Amino acid sequence: MKLPVAILVSLAFTTLARAGEPSLSPTAFPSVPPKSPEEALATFDLDPDFRIELVAAEPLIADPVALSFDENGVLYVCEMRDYSERREEKLGRISRLVDRDADGRMDRATVLAEGLPWPTGVLCYDGGVFVMAAPDLWFFKDTNGDGVADERRIVLTGFSELAPRLNVQQLPNSLRWGPDQRFHLAEGGNGSRVRRPDQKPDEGLVLRGRDLSFNPRTLELRAESGGGQYGMAFDDYGRKFVSSNSRHLMQIAYDINLLGDLPISLPPPAVDIAVDGAAAPVFRRSPDEAWRVIRTRWRVSGISPGLIEGGGTPSGYFTGATGLQIARGDRLGRPNASNGGYSEDAFVADTGSNLVHRKRLARPLGRVLMRGEREVPNERREFLASTDNWFRPVQIENGPSGGLYIVDFYREIIEHPWSLPPGIKEHLDLNRGNDRGRIWRIIKKASLTHRTVRLGDASTPELVALLGHENGWHRDTAARLLWERNDPVARALLTRAASSPIPFARLGALSLLSARGELDGALVEAGLRDSLPQVRVRALKLAAMVSPPIDWNASPWREHALRLADSESDPGHRIEEVMFALALVVARGTPDQELTLGLWRKLAPYLSGDELLQAAVVALVTPFAGKVMSEYLEIPAGVELNVVIAERAARSMSVKQATSLLLERSTDTTEDYLDLSLAAGMARVPELAKHVALPPEFKDRLAREAAAYMMHVGQLQLARPNGTSQNTPLVGIFKLVGPERAGRELVPLLAEPLSPAMKDAITEELLAFGERSLMRDLLAHWSQLTPRSRVRVFEFAQRQPAAAKLALERAQASPEFAAQIGPAVRAALRQHADQDVRAQAIAIFGEASGATSSERAQRYAPSLTLPSDAVRGQAIYQIRCASCHRAAGEGFDLGPDLLTVAAAGRESLLANILEPNREVAPRFEAWTAKLKEGEEVTGILSAERPESVSIRTAGGVEQVVVRSNMTALASTGKSLMPEGLDDGLSAEAMADLLRFIESLAEPPAGK
């Protein structure tokens, strides 16, 4: 799970759990004694270049989940003493710790504030602290020096109030002072409606999948790009990173506030950047807990002792990534002159596995985003791991020492009670250890142990100088104090600092001047000319916020934009991060045709490798897409980008203009498939595709060339799956040639060895015509269709009576085919609007089961102990689960990756299958958008923007729905996973499916 622990997504439901549970003796759970802080030190396996030291421990603190140092080194600790089932008792508190003898170890504590329910975050400001305890954000301050807050007020409210049931896994967390001089926090996932206490609920800022920032002076709120669960951090250059249960390292690709009203379609901003995958392997040193082992053994109750379920283990992968932090300490990193400071490392805890994982961050050539990989790629150890099951790292922070501070919850049982079968839970003391907790500090072995800080006594000139300090905590604290003081003399000092030889000082000065409203054109120009790419990126983003807005069409801004494109397009000095920011920022400023085309010529040759950069440049050139298409499309930007630009250009053309342009170009065959790009772009505009009139011979040639191109690309993708784009840009082009030609050219390709992506594109082309004959062709090639294509065929069959009858005829003739029709499709066909379809479906599949959940639980109880086979189970997964869940390299990311729930145990997995709506995590709730045309789109709400929402449907199809075309958008409160997934499954088949899911968490043979 998530904060503060690694818990599993599934939950067991009591009727089922009791049906399969043997009676256990308390002796089955041998007590694991806690260790003293001194004993705990001996349990750590740490990178040999570092050392670990104790900063604080019980009885000074208990159950710490977050911390914050003030400017004088006083430590404020957020303690969740009411975890996990005692929220109503409001035992949470904030403790204030001091180090009186300056030896680096805290020796005195007072309780600043208490009576808080499940507090999750703390951050110092203006002599006090902001504290997150949903639904409220508090401010506490001690004004008389006794260590206890006498100022106590709610600043904001409405956090997590959109959750139907408050989930401790998804509370707001990770309070940060941001690079823009605002407070930032991760929303967590419950869903919030944030507002001041004096405002009505409908006046609140709704956050779903977005984080929050606010101005602490004015309480002006702003939604921010987000998508993580617990853990959020900024690096030295303002890049934002987040983590979530099984997605341990994500970078926020773009700031939604930078997009403005740009006509741009981007993927969700939280992008996994770990090269070893979102739920990467971890190598714990602690033993699996006794209760976890027993839970696993229950699956094979009655079988003779031996290797349990193929030697599997319920651990070994990220299932509870938490507390992500970027190391910014001067006593941690190694000098890296090309980076303008110190090399960047990301640290993330897996609290259920008692470890802290490290990733080295770097930005590959040709990519906008960073990539994270292990220090030693094939290393089978962690940066920090403990043999002590009580070690529970939940948060990681930078601090005044220049080292990393590890917040150790230190509990025996960290598992969320929802994931514990009752027969085990009754023997566990979930509160054992709630009087303990530690904070550790990690620094380089050669570093000094501790440094005393008194930044509160620093003058304004001294604080400005600290913006260039090597330690990130010093820079952040100095910036915060400068913001708090708002000293008028700071302006001149910051202006001088903007030309400092130290990159950090330049970044901090520019950001503070911008936040103070004192950033002038000369300073922005200097930033755009900076030698460090990250400063140029910051200057571009700040330029977008300048008032009055910068006119990029006027001198000197036009020259700056063209120069940036020039220098960044040099293959030896190409920084896609700068190019991405440049395209977005200039596009916001409505550049004229001359500037747009000038930038296009310089940027286009370097766009083929990155989807984000392509989208930004498309947004830039859209106002002049027709000119780009007619005069400059031959620049080798690639077919994918050419198609998009052709589409944008075609939207402003008449049918006559489009026809003429297409026919004029038809005689100019080029190696970069320019003709096909133009045709595919036009085909994406419904009015043109419907009415454009093309000669028969042209249609014949277009169909042949398009099919040949798809054949070529599909074979290339299959041969080099990791080295070629899996996009299929010609989707839709056959709308221009009609169903007969499409069938003649495309149906034979289904039998060819092509990539899954290309097979899916061909299926989409054929389905788009809605023709009975093409549906028959697809069914005839059923064995050659991908799982996604099969889902799309069934979706089509549910909408079209003629197609549904064809599918049912095949199901009646072929029991093997009928078995591949999943329960959701069966249910839809049984309830089809067409009476004949309904009758035929019932005749083949029978009436829907009317069994109660209790009866179904009893029916499948034997599945928990029956012998089973993972290979057979994988075949069932492909039919019933792959359209929404990814596993073993197959399927689609709609629900949780099955690897993340594989260790939950058969009881919990079976419970979720039989009763998917018993407990639904907010991020996996189904949403329905009702459209003006009467249609509905139902799926997972993957992104929400002011002008549109993105809904991911079965088969991983991402649909962008424009708000102006919606009449309603609402959560169903249910899982997208349908009821009756077990329809038609025997207990033996269910056992096979459970075995396959379990096998996902097992190490490869021989490991």
PDB file of C-alpha atoms in Angstrom, residues 251-254 264-269 271 367-369 576 580 583-584 607 609-618:
ATOM      1  CA  GLN A 251       8.602  12.370 -14.118  1.00  0.00           C
ATOM      2  CA  ILE A 252       5.958  15.029 -14.644  1.00  0.00           C
ATOM      3  CA  ALA A 253       6.432  15.694 -18.328  1.00  0.00           C
ATOM      4  CA  TYR A 254       4.842  19.130 -18.529  1.00  0.00           C
ATOM      5  CA  ILE A 264      -2.434  20.408 -28.074  1.00  0.00           C
ATOM      6  CA  SER A 265      -3.084  16.796 -27.182  1.00  0.00           C
ATOM      7  CA  LEU A 266      -0.540  15.307 -24.807  1.00  0.00           C
ATOM      8  CA  PRO A 267      -0.454  12.011 -22.906  1.00  0.00           C
ATOM      9  CA  PRO A 268      -1.035  12.120 -19.117  1.00  0.00           C
ATOM     10  CA  PRO A 269       1.815  14.104 -17.531  1.00  0.00           C
ATOM     11  CA  VAL A 271       5.433   9.268 -17.233  1.00  0.00           C
ATOM     12  CA  ARG A 367      14.451  12.663 -25.422  1.00  0.00           C
ATOM     13  CA  VAL A 368      12.719  15.404 -23.467  1.00  0.00           C
ATOM     14  CA  LEU A 369      12.463  13.406 -20.240  1.00  0.00           C
ATOM     15  CA  GLU A 576      15.242  18.434 -26.491  1.00  0.00           C
ATOM     16  CA  PHE A 580      10.089  21.407 -25.958  1.00  0.00           C
ATOM     17  CA  ALA A 583       7.842  25.392 -28.813  1.00  0.00           C
ATOM     18  CA  LEU A 584       5.228  25.571 -26.042  1.00  0.00           C
ATOM     19  CA  LEU A 607      11.348  15.530 -34.063  1.00  0.00           C
ATOM     20  CA  GLY A 609      12.297  10.507 -31.583  1.00  0.00           C
ATOM     21  CA  ASP A 610      10.013  12.081 -29.007  1.00  0.00           C
ATOM     22  CA  GLU A 611       6.204  12.212 -28.800  1.00  0.00           C
ATOM     23  CA  LEU A 612       6.198  15.168 -26.415  1.00  0.00           C
ATOM     24  CA  LEU A 613       8.421  17.293 -28.638  1.00  0.00           C
ATOM     25  CA  GLN A 614       6.339  16.437 -31.689  1.00  0.00           C
ATOM     26  CA  ALA A 615       3.122  17.496 -29.951  1.00  0.00           C
ATOM     27  CA  ALA A 616       4.635  20.812 -28.876  1.00  0.00           C
ATOM     28  CA  VAL A 617       5.862  21.636 -32.370  1.00  0.00           C
ATOM     29  CA  VAL A 618       2.499  20.676 -33.875  1.00  0.00           C
TER      30      VAL A 618
END
